[in-house]
PDB file of C-alpha atoms in Angstrom:
ATOM      1  CA  MET G 265      85.732  83.939  89.356  1.00  0.00           C
ATOM      2  CA  GLU G 266      86.322  84.533  85.638  1.00  0.00           C
ATOM      3  CA  THR G 267      82.769  83.445  84.781  1.00  0.00           C
ATOM      4  CA  ALA G 268      80.944  84.875  87.814  1.00  0.00           C
ATOM      5  CA  THR G 269      78.255  87.490  87.350  1.00  0.00           C
ATOM      6  CA  THR G 270      78.774  90.875  88.961  1.00  0.00           C
ATOM      7  CA  ALA G 271      76.253  89.931  91.667  1.00  0.00           C
ATOM      8  CA  GLU G 272      78.067  86.654  92.392  1.00  0.00           C
ATOM      9  CA  LEU G 273      81.408  88.441  92.512  1.00  0.00           C
ATOM     10  CA  ARG G 274      80.091  90.993  94.997  1.00  0.00           C
ATOM     11  CA  ASP G 275      78.505  88.268  97.111  1.00  0.00           C
ATOM     12  CA  GLN G 276      81.779  86.343  97.410  1.00  0.00           C
ATOM     13  CA  PHE G 277      84.348  89.130  97.851  1.00  0.00           C
ATOM     14  CA  LEU G 278      82.645  92.387  98.921  1.00  0.00           C
ATOM     15  CA  ALA G 279      81.732  93.191 102.529  1.00  0.00           C
ATOM     16  CA  GLY G 280      79.274  96.011 101.997  1.00  0.00           C
ATOM     17  CA  ASP G 281      77.112  96.188 105.130  1.00  0.00           C
ATOM     18  CA  LEU G 282      79.455  96.200 108.106  1.00  0.00           C
ATOM     19  CA  PHE G 283      78.245  99.416 109.734  1.00  0.00           C
ATOM     20  CA  SER G 284      74.787  99.700 111.321  1.00  0.00           C
ATOM     21  CA  THR G 285      73.874 101.991 114.215  1.00  0.00           C
ATOM     22  CA  GLY G 286      73.907 100.176 117.554  1.00  0.00           C
ATOM     23  CA  GLU G 287      75.299  96.943 116.111  1.00  0.00           C
ATOM     24  CA  VAL G 288      78.476  94.931 115.615  1.00  0.00           C
ATOM     25  CA  ASN G 289      78.573  93.167 112.242  1.00  0.00           C
ATOM     26  CA  GLY G 290      81.229  90.879 110.845  1.00  0.00           C
ATOM     27  CA  VAL G 291      82.316  88.700 107.947  1.00  0.00           C
ATOM     28  CA  TYR G 292      84.388  85.529 108.252  1.00  0.00           C
ATOM     29  CA  THR G 293      86.520  84.280 105.373  1.00  0.00           C
ATOM     30  CA  HIS G 294      88.214  80.898 105.151  1.00  0.00           C
ATOM     31  CA  ASP G 295      91.080  82.660 103.348  1.00  0.00           C
ATOM     32  CA  ASP G 296      93.574  82.728 106.231  1.00  0.00           C
ATOM     33  CA  ARG G 297      90.545  82.745 108.602  1.00  0.00           C
ATOM     34  CA  LEU G 298      90.274  86.514 108.822  1.00  0.00           C
ATOM     35  CA  VAL G 299      87.316  88.214 110.487  1.00  0.00           C
ATOM     36  CA  ILE G 300      86.497  91.780 109.427  1.00  0.00           C
ATOM     37  CA  GLY G 301      83.790  93.852 111.047  1.00  0.00           C
ATOM     38  CA  GLY G 302      82.288  97.177 112.000  1.00  0.00           C
ATOM     39  CA  ALA G 303      80.938  98.520 115.302  1.00  0.00           C
ATOM     40  CA  MET G 304      78.774 101.666 115.638  1.00  0.00           C
ATOM     41  CA  PRO G 305      78.020 102.051 119.368  1.00  0.00           C
ATOM     42  CA  HIS G 306      75.800 105.195 119.173  1.00  0.00           C
ATOM     43  CA  ASP G 307      74.379 105.613 122.702  1.00  0.00           C
ATOM     44  CA  GLU G 308      75.435 102.258 124.154  1.00  0.00           C
ATOM     45  CA  GLN G 309      78.499 100.099 124.673  1.00  0.00           C
ATOM     46  CA  LEU G 310      79.019  97.174 122.311  1.00  0.00           C
ATOM     47  CA  GLU G 311      81.030  94.090 123.175  1.00  0.00           C
ATOM     48  CA  LEU G 312      83.144  92.359 120.538  1.00  0.00           C
ATOM     49  CA  PRO G 313      81.032  89.230 119.884  1.00  0.00           C
ATOM     50  CA  ALA G 314      82.418  85.746 120.435  1.00  0.00           C
ATOM     51  CA  TRP G 315      80.520  84.384 117.412  1.00  0.00           C
ATOM     52  CA  GLU G 316      81.121  81.030 119.070  1.00  0.00           C
ATOM     53  CA  GLU G 317      79.327  79.030 116.379  1.00  0.00           C
ATOM     54  CA  VAL G 318      81.865  80.359 113.839  1.00  0.00           C
ATOM     55  CA  LEU G 319      85.083  80.719 115.833  1.00  0.00           C
ATOM     56  CA  GLY G 320      84.587  77.780 118.198  1.00  0.00           C
ATOM     57  CA  ALA G 321      85.728  79.752 121.246  1.00  0.00           C
ATOM     58  CA  GLN G 322      84.043  81.350 124.247  1.00  0.00           C
ATOM     59  CA  THR G 323      85.448  84.801 123.439  1.00  0.00           C
ATOM     60  CA  HIS G 324      86.445  86.380 120.142  1.00  0.00           C
ATOM     61  CA  LEU G 325      90.094  86.774 121.124  1.00  0.00           C
ATOM     62  CA  THR G 326      90.590  83.429 122.879  1.00  0.00           C
ATOM     63  CA  GLY G 327      92.973  82.468 120.086  1.00  0.00           C
ATOM     64  CA  ARG G 328      93.045  85.661 118.016  1.00  0.00           C
ATOM     65  CA  GLU G 329      94.608  89.119 117.879  1.00  0.00           C
ATOM     66  CA  LEU G 330      92.792  92.270 116.789  1.00  0.00           C
ATOM     67  CA  GLY G 331      93.386  95.489 114.886  1.00  0.00           C
ATOM     68  CA  VAL G 332      90.979  98.443 115.200  1.00  0.00           C
ATOM     69  CA  ILE G 333      90.769 101.758 113.320  1.00  0.00           C
ATOM     70  CA  ASN G 334      88.139 104.397 114.044  1.00  0.00           C
ATOM     71  CA  VAL G 335      86.624 105.592 110.752  1.00  0.00           C
ATOM     72  CA  GLY G 336      84.081 107.853 112.484  1.00  0.00           C
ATOM     73  CA  ALA G 337      84.252 110.637 115.061  1.00  0.00           C
ATOM     74  CA  ALA G 338      86.007 110.337 118.423  1.00  0.00           C
ATOM     75  CA  GLY G 339      85.226 107.338 120.606  1.00  0.00           C
ATOM     76  CA  HIS G 340      86.959 104.871 122.860  1.00  0.00           C
ATOM     77  CA  VAL G 341      87.690 101.175 123.201  1.00  0.00           C
ATOM     78  CA  LEU G 342      87.828  99.336 126.509  1.00  0.00           C
ATOM     79  CA  VAL G 343      90.353  96.492 126.608  1.00  0.00           C
ATOM     80  CA  ASP G 344      90.035  94.444 129.786  1.00  0.00           C
ATOM     81  CA  GLY G 345      88.561  97.584 131.366  1.00  0.00           C
ATOM     82  CA  GLU G 346      91.372  99.919 130.252  1.00  0.00           C
ATOM     83  CA  LYS G 347      90.173 102.888 128.192  1.00  0.00           C
ATOM     84  CA  PHE G 348      91.812 103.845 124.889  1.00  0.00           C
ATOM     85  CA  GLU G 349      90.630 107.060 123.186  1.00  0.00           C
ATOM     86  CA  LEU G 350      90.558 106.898 119.378  1.00  0.00           C
ATOM     87  CA  ASP G 351      90.019 109.917 117.140  1.00  0.00           C
ATOM     88  CA  HIS G 352      89.319 109.650 113.405  1.00  0.00           C
ATOM     89  CA  LEU G 353      91.776 107.178 111.784  1.00  0.00           C
ATOM     90  CA  ASP G 354      93.512 106.345 115.084  1.00  0.00           C
ATOM     91  CA  GLY G 355      94.294 102.660 115.496  1.00  0.00           C
ATOM     92  CA  LEU G 356      94.637 100.097 118.253  1.00  0.00           C
ATOM     93  CA  TYR G 357      96.318  96.700 118.383  1.00  0.00           C
ATOM     94  CA  VAL G 358      94.821  94.239 120.900  1.00  0.00           C
ATOM     95  CA  GLY G 359      96.621  91.070 121.913  1.00  0.00           C
ATOM     96  CA  ARG G 360      95.239  87.556 122.220  1.00  0.00           C
ATOM     97  CA  GLY G 361      92.933  86.767 125.134  1.00  0.00           C
ATOM     98  CA  SER G 362      91.537  90.242 125.797  1.00  0.00           C
ATOM     99  CA  GLU G 363      87.930  91.393 126.238  1.00  0.00           C
ATOM    100  CA  VAL G 364      86.962  94.346 124.022  1.00  0.00           C
ATOM    101  CA  VAL G 365      84.121  96.883 124.276  1.00  0.00           C
ATOM    102  CA  PHE G 366      83.398  99.713 121.820  1.00  0.00           C
ATOM    103  CA  ALA G 367      81.893 103.083 122.822  1.00  0.00           C
ATOM    104  CA  GLY G 368      81.293 106.532 121.328  1.00  0.00           C
ATOM    105  CA  ALA G 369      78.112 108.233 120.102  1.00  0.00           C
ATOM    106  CA  ASP G 370      79.508 109.129 116.673  1.00  0.00           C
ATOM    107  CA  ALA G 371      82.357 106.617 116.434  1.00  0.00           C
ATOM    108  CA  ALA G 372      82.551 103.855 113.830  1.00  0.00           C
ATOM    109  CA  PHE G 373      85.142 101.195 114.515  1.00  0.00           C
ATOM    110  CA  TYR G 374      86.480  98.976 111.744  1.00  0.00           C
ATOM    111  CA  PHE G 375      88.201  95.878 113.057  1.00  0.00           C
ATOM    112  CA  VAL G 376      90.008  92.813 111.770  1.00  0.00           C
ATOM    113  CA  SER G 377      91.038  89.726 113.732  1.00  0.00           C
ATOM    114  CA  ALA G 378      93.300  86.838 112.827  1.00  0.00           C
ATOM    115  CA  PRO G 379      94.450  83.603 114.489  1.00  0.00           C
ATOM    116  CA  ALA G 380      97.408  84.196 116.825  1.00  0.00           C
ATOM    117  CA  HIS G 381      99.948  81.740 118.226  1.00  0.00           C
ATOM    118  CA  ALA G 382     101.302  84.182 120.827  1.00  0.00           C
ATOM    119  CA  THR G 383     100.156  87.098 122.993  1.00  0.00           C
ATOM    120  CA  TYR G 384     101.534  90.621 122.540  1.00  0.00           C
ATOM    121  CA  PRO G 385     100.717  93.839 124.440  1.00  0.00           C
ATOM    122  CA  THR G 386      97.759  96.024 123.533  1.00  0.00           C
ATOM    123  CA  THR G 387      99.134  99.171 121.860  1.00  0.00           C
ATOM    124  CA  PRO G 388      97.431 102.450 120.813  1.00  0.00           C
ATOM    125  CA  LEU G 389      98.406 103.757 117.366  1.00  0.00           C
ATOM    126  CA  GLN G 390      97.686 107.455 116.913  1.00  0.00           C
ATOM    127  CA  HIS G 391      97.376 108.415 113.266  1.00  0.00           C
ATOM    128  CA  GLY G 392      99.163 111.741 113.789  1.00  0.00           C
ATOM    129  CA  LYS G 393     102.194 110.050 115.359  1.00  0.00           C
ATOM    130  CA  VAL G 394     102.759 107.479 112.608  1.00  0.00           C
ATOM    131  CA  GLU G 395     105.391 108.648 110.124  1.00  0.00           C
ATOM    132  CA  PRO G 396     104.000 108.156 106.610  1.00  0.00           C
ATOM    133  CA  LEU G 397     105.944 106.643 103.742  1.00  0.00           C
ATOM    134  CA  ALA G 398     105.516 108.721 100.554  1.00  0.00           C
ATOM    135  CA  LEU G 399     104.809 106.598  97.471  1.00  0.00           C
ATOM    136  CA  GLY G 400     103.987 107.214  93.812  1.00  0.00           C
ATOM    137  CA  THR G 401     104.089 110.402  91.754  1.00  0.00           C
ATOM    138  CA  PRO G 402     101.578 113.009  90.561  1.00  0.00           C
ATOM    139  CA  GLU G 403     102.538 112.202  86.967  1.00  0.00           C
ATOM    140  CA  ALA G 404     101.412 108.583  87.441  1.00  0.00           C
ATOM    141  CA  ALA G 405      98.276 109.697  89.337  1.00  0.00           C
ATOM    142  CA  ASN G 406      99.257 107.368  92.210  1.00  0.00           C
ATOM    143  CA  GLU G 407     100.802 109.710  94.793  1.00  0.00           C
ATOM    144  CA  ARG G 408      99.872 108.517  98.296  1.00  0.00           C
ATOM    145  CA  ASN G 409     101.004 108.330 101.921  1.00  0.00           C
ATOM    146  CA  LEU G 410     101.328 104.912 103.542  1.00  0.00           C
ATOM    147  CA  TYR G 411     100.813 104.738 107.306  1.00  0.00           C
ATOM    148  CA  ARG G 412     102.145 101.462 108.689  1.00  0.00           C
ATOM    149  CA  TYR G 413     100.445 100.795 112.029  1.00  0.00           C
ATOM    150  CA  ALA G 414     101.409  97.145 112.490  1.00  0.00           C
ATOM    151  CA  TRP G 415     103.691  95.759 109.800  1.00  0.00           C
ATOM    152  CA  GLY G 416     106.110  93.320 111.391  1.00  0.00           C
ATOM    153  CA  GLN G 417     108.687  95.855 112.550  1.00  0.00           C
ATOM    154  CA  GLU G 418     108.345  98.171 115.584  1.00  0.00           C
ATOM    155  CA  LEU G 419     105.104  96.626 116.861  1.00  0.00           C
ATOM    156  CA  LYS G 420     105.178  92.900 117.533  1.00  0.00           C
ATOM    157  CA  THR G 421     102.191  90.814 116.401  1.00  0.00           C
ATOM    158  CA  ALA G 422     101.723  87.108 115.785  1.00  0.00           C
ATOM    159  CA  ALA G 423     100.829  87.532 112.096  1.00  0.00           C
ATOM    160  CA  LEU G 424      98.333  90.393 111.757  1.00  0.00           C
ATOM    161  CA  GLN G 425      99.350  93.489 109.795  1.00  0.00           C
ATOM    162  CA  PHE G 426      97.277  96.589 109.203  1.00  0.00           C
ATOM    163  CA  GLY G 427      97.567 100.254 108.353  1.00  0.00           C
ATOM    164  CA  LEU G 428      96.188 103.078 106.268  1.00  0.00           C
ATOM    165  CA  THR G 429      96.948 104.600 102.870  1.00  0.00           C
ATOM    166  CA  VAL G 430      95.738 108.115 102.005  1.00  0.00           C
ATOM    167  CA  ILE G 431      95.552 109.068  98.326  1.00  0.00           C
ATOM    168  CA  SER G 432      96.933 112.541  97.602  1.00  0.00           C
ATOM    169  CA  GLU G 433      94.747 115.254  96.144  1.00  0.00           C
ATOM    170  CA  GLY G 434      94.634 114.914  92.353  1.00  0.00           C
ATOM    171  CA  SER G 435      95.746 111.265  92.304  1.00  0.00           C
ATOM    172  CA  VAL G 436      93.365 108.356  91.810  1.00  0.00           C
ATOM    173  CA  TRP G 437      95.308 105.079  91.864  1.00  0.00           C
ATOM    174  CA  ASN G 438      96.188 103.002  94.914  1.00  0.00           C
ATOM    175  CA  THR G 439      98.816 100.229  94.928  1.00  0.00           C
ATOM    176  CA  PHE G 440      99.638 100.560  91.260  1.00  0.00           C
ATOM    177  CA  PRO G 441     101.362  98.702  89.678  1.00  0.00           C
ATOM    178  CA  PRO G 442      99.778  95.864  91.684  1.00  0.00           C
ATOM    179  CA  HIS G 443     101.264  92.804  93.358  1.00  0.00           C
ATOM    180  CA  LEU G 444     100.357  89.409  94.787  1.00  0.00           C
ATOM    181  CA  HIS G 445     100.774  87.973  98.303  1.00  0.00           C
ATOM    182  CA  ASP G 446     101.174  84.244  97.674  1.00  0.00           C
ATOM    183  CA  ARG G 447     101.359  83.514 101.393  1.00  0.00           C
ATOM    184  CA  ARG G 448      98.818  86.014 102.726  1.00  0.00           C
ATOM    185  CA  THR G 449      95.238  87.228 102.362  1.00  0.00           C
ATOM    186  CA  GLU G 450      94.656  90.997 102.291  1.00  0.00           C
ATOM    187  CA  VAL G 451      91.518  93.094 102.768  1.00  0.00           C
ATOM    188  CA  TYR G 452      90.997  96.681 101.598  1.00  0.00           C
ATOM    189  CA  MET G 453      88.433  98.797 103.461  1.00  0.00           C
ATOM    190  CA  TYR G 454      87.702 102.015 101.582  1.00  0.00           C
ATOM    191  CA  VAL G 455      86.984 105.073 103.746  1.00  0.00           C
ATOM    192  CA  ASP G 456      86.485 108.841 103.594  1.00  0.00           C
ATOM    193  CA  LEU G 457      84.776 108.792 100.182  1.00  0.00           C
ATOM    194  CA  ASP G 458      82.097 111.361  99.417  1.00  0.00           C
ATOM    195  CA  GLU G 459      78.636 109.881  99.048  1.00  0.00           C
ATOM    196  CA  SER G 460      78.689 110.232  95.257  1.00  0.00           C
ATOM    197  CA  ASP G 461      82.234 108.879  94.758  1.00  0.00           C
ATOM    198  CA  ARG G 462      83.280 105.296  94.054  1.00  0.00           C
ATOM    199  CA  VAL G 463      86.458 103.241  93.772  1.00  0.00           C
ATOM    200  CA  PHE G 464      86.835 100.814  90.875  1.00  0.00           C
ATOM    201  CA  HIS G 465      88.667  97.968  92.593  1.00  0.00           C
ATOM    202  CA  LEU G 466      90.569  95.507  90.408  1.00  0.00           C
ATOM    203  CA  MET G 467      90.964  91.922  91.549  1.00  0.00           C
ATOM    204  CA  GLY G 468      91.647  88.465  90.140  1.00  0.00           C
ATOM    205  CA  GLN G 469      94.605  86.680  88.633  1.00  0.00           C
ATOM    206  CA  PRO G 470      96.902  88.674  86.337  1.00  0.00           C
ATOM    207  CA  GLY G 471      95.594  88.349  82.804  1.00  0.00           C
ATOM    208  CA  ALA G 472      92.047  87.608  84.005  1.00  0.00           C
ATOM    209  CA  THR G 473      91.089  90.557  86.187  1.00  0.00           C
ATOM    210  CA  ARG G 474      87.598  91.654  87.195  1.00  0.00           C
ATOM    211  CA  HIS G 475      86.410  94.759  89.005  1.00  0.00           C
ATOM    212  CA  LEU G 476      84.076  95.771  91.813  1.00  0.00           C
ATOM    213  CA  VAL G 477      82.528  99.222  92.203  1.00  0.00           C
ATOM    214  CA  VAL G 478      82.999 100.110  95.880  1.00  0.00           C
ATOM    215  CA  SER G 479      81.561 102.926  98.000  1.00  0.00           C
ATOM    216  CA  ASP G 480      82.492 104.395 101.386  1.00  0.00           C
ATOM    217  CA  ARG G 481      83.055 101.905 104.238  1.00  0.00           C
ATOM    218  CA  GLN G 482      82.951  98.849 101.998  1.00  0.00           C
ATOM    219  CA  ALA G 483      85.692  96.216 102.009  1.00  0.00           C
ATOM    220  CA  VAL G 484      87.077  93.792  99.418  1.00  0.00           C
ATOM    221  CA  ILE G 485      88.638  90.437 100.350  1.00  0.00           C
ATOM    222  CA  SER G 486      91.673  89.548  98.227  1.00  0.00           C
ATOM    223  CA  PRO G 487      92.791  85.891  98.429  1.00  0.00           C
ATOM    224  CA  PRO G 488      96.488  85.087  97.876  1.00  0.00           C
ATOM    225  CA  TRP G 489      95.951  84.531  94.137  1.00  0.00           C
ATOM    226  CA  SER G 490      94.329  87.922  93.562  1.00  0.00           C
ATOM    227  CA  ILE G 491      95.792  91.324  92.827  1.00  0.00           C
ATOM    228  CA  HIS G 492      94.338  94.276  94.759  1.00  0.00           C
ATOM    229  CA  SER G 493      94.353  97.701  93.209  1.00  0.00           C
ATOM    230  CA  GLY G 494      91.902 100.437  92.349  1.00  0.00           C
ATOM    231  CA  ALA G 495      91.164 103.934  91.100  1.00  0.00           C
ATOM    232  CA  GLY G 496      88.763 106.412  92.652  1.00  0.00           C
ATOM    233  CA  THR G 497      86.489 109.094  91.251  1.00  0.00           C
ATOM    234  CA  GLY G 498      87.402 111.453  94.116  1.00  0.00           C
ATOM    235  CA  SER G 499      89.597 111.673  97.211  1.00  0.00           C
ATOM    236  CA  TYR G 500      89.675 108.641  99.500  1.00  0.00           C
ATOM    237  CA  ALA G 501      91.749 106.454 101.781  1.00  0.00           C
ATOM    238  CA  PHE G 502      91.829 102.738 102.448  1.00  0.00           C
ATOM    239  CA  ILE G 503      92.666 100.520 105.401  1.00  0.00           C
ATOM    240  CA  TRP G 504      94.736  97.487 104.492  1.00  0.00           C
ATOM    241  CA  ALA G 505      94.904  94.414 106.679  1.00  0.00           C
ATOM    242  CA  MET G 506      96.455  91.017 106.097  1.00  0.00           C
ATOM    243  CA  THR G 507      97.586  87.799 107.713  1.00  0.00           C
ATOM    244  CA  GLY G 508      99.032  84.471 106.616  1.00  0.00           C
ATOM    245  CA  GLU G 509     102.241  82.506 106.848  1.00  0.00           C
ATOM    246  CA  ASN G 510     104.292  85.459 108.107  1.00  0.00           C
ATOM    247  CA  ASN G 511     104.276  89.147 108.887  1.00  0.00           C
ATOM    248  CA  CYS G 512     107.111  90.104 106.553  1.00  0.00           C
ATOM    249  CA  TYR G 513     105.779  93.246 104.864  1.00  0.00           C
ATOM    250  CA  THR G 514     107.962  92.874 101.765  1.00  0.00           C
ATOM    251  CA  ASP G 515     106.932  89.257 101.081  1.00  0.00           C
ATOM    252  CA  LEU G 516     105.128  89.970  97.810  1.00  0.00           C
ATOM    253  CA  THR G 517     105.350  89.348  94.070  1.00  0.00           C
ATOM    254  CA  PRO G 518     105.216  92.432  91.823  1.00  0.00           C
ATOM    255  CA  VAL G 519     102.956  92.277  88.771  1.00  0.00           C
ATOM    256  CA  ALA G 520     103.996  94.319  85.746  1.00  0.00           C
ATOM    257  CA  VAL G 521     101.357  96.453  84.053  1.00  0.00           C
ATOM    258  CA  GLU G 522     101.923  94.650  80.749  1.00  0.00           C
ATOM    259  CA  ASP G 523     101.057  91.333  82.464  1.00  0.00           C
ATOM    260  CA  LEU G 524      97.569  92.451  83.479  1.00  0.00           C
TER     261      LEU G 524
END
């Protein structure tokens, strides 16, 4: 990673083309075997693909659990035929073994799936009903609200965790100072950026960091050895999702600024 070109770095760690009208697209990473993807149904219903040649199963969720967040306008998700309405930034947890269909003319569903050893109930997660955790300060330019949708506490999952962080007006930094997850892989999906804005995402081992310039609805994969932090040129939010050895939210190693 330290000697990779910018193009090589983007090829290995950036998922930049997940959303296409009328399609479901995905990326598989061997880091904790996460799948991240995007579905834009437009005027049809889209099934969550099995991708059998990759996952080795007849359905996507045969041995996996799923997290969904709608980053577009209102739409709905069918889980085993049951309809769940999702407005902008609403989430949904889907347990192992379910069949999933996406629908909504102007909806755009971001999803992440991870291997699961147990089955837990499908649960809607309305953005407006999740109590945010206030973090950071205006003085440090890192004031933000953390919305924990599935984080190993109230909602039971096998190992998947996901949620949303919204950067406050006037702040630019997310997750700063940074940290490491030695036992988990994490993915950041940046959303709600203006077309001309970008996030400068820092990644890599402390003392040997690199950066990726990221636009709206692009995601960065952070392996366990990599920090994950960034600063934006305008207002934005990001969806965080992770899985690994456990779903203990506080299982992390802080990295001091002077060690970067």
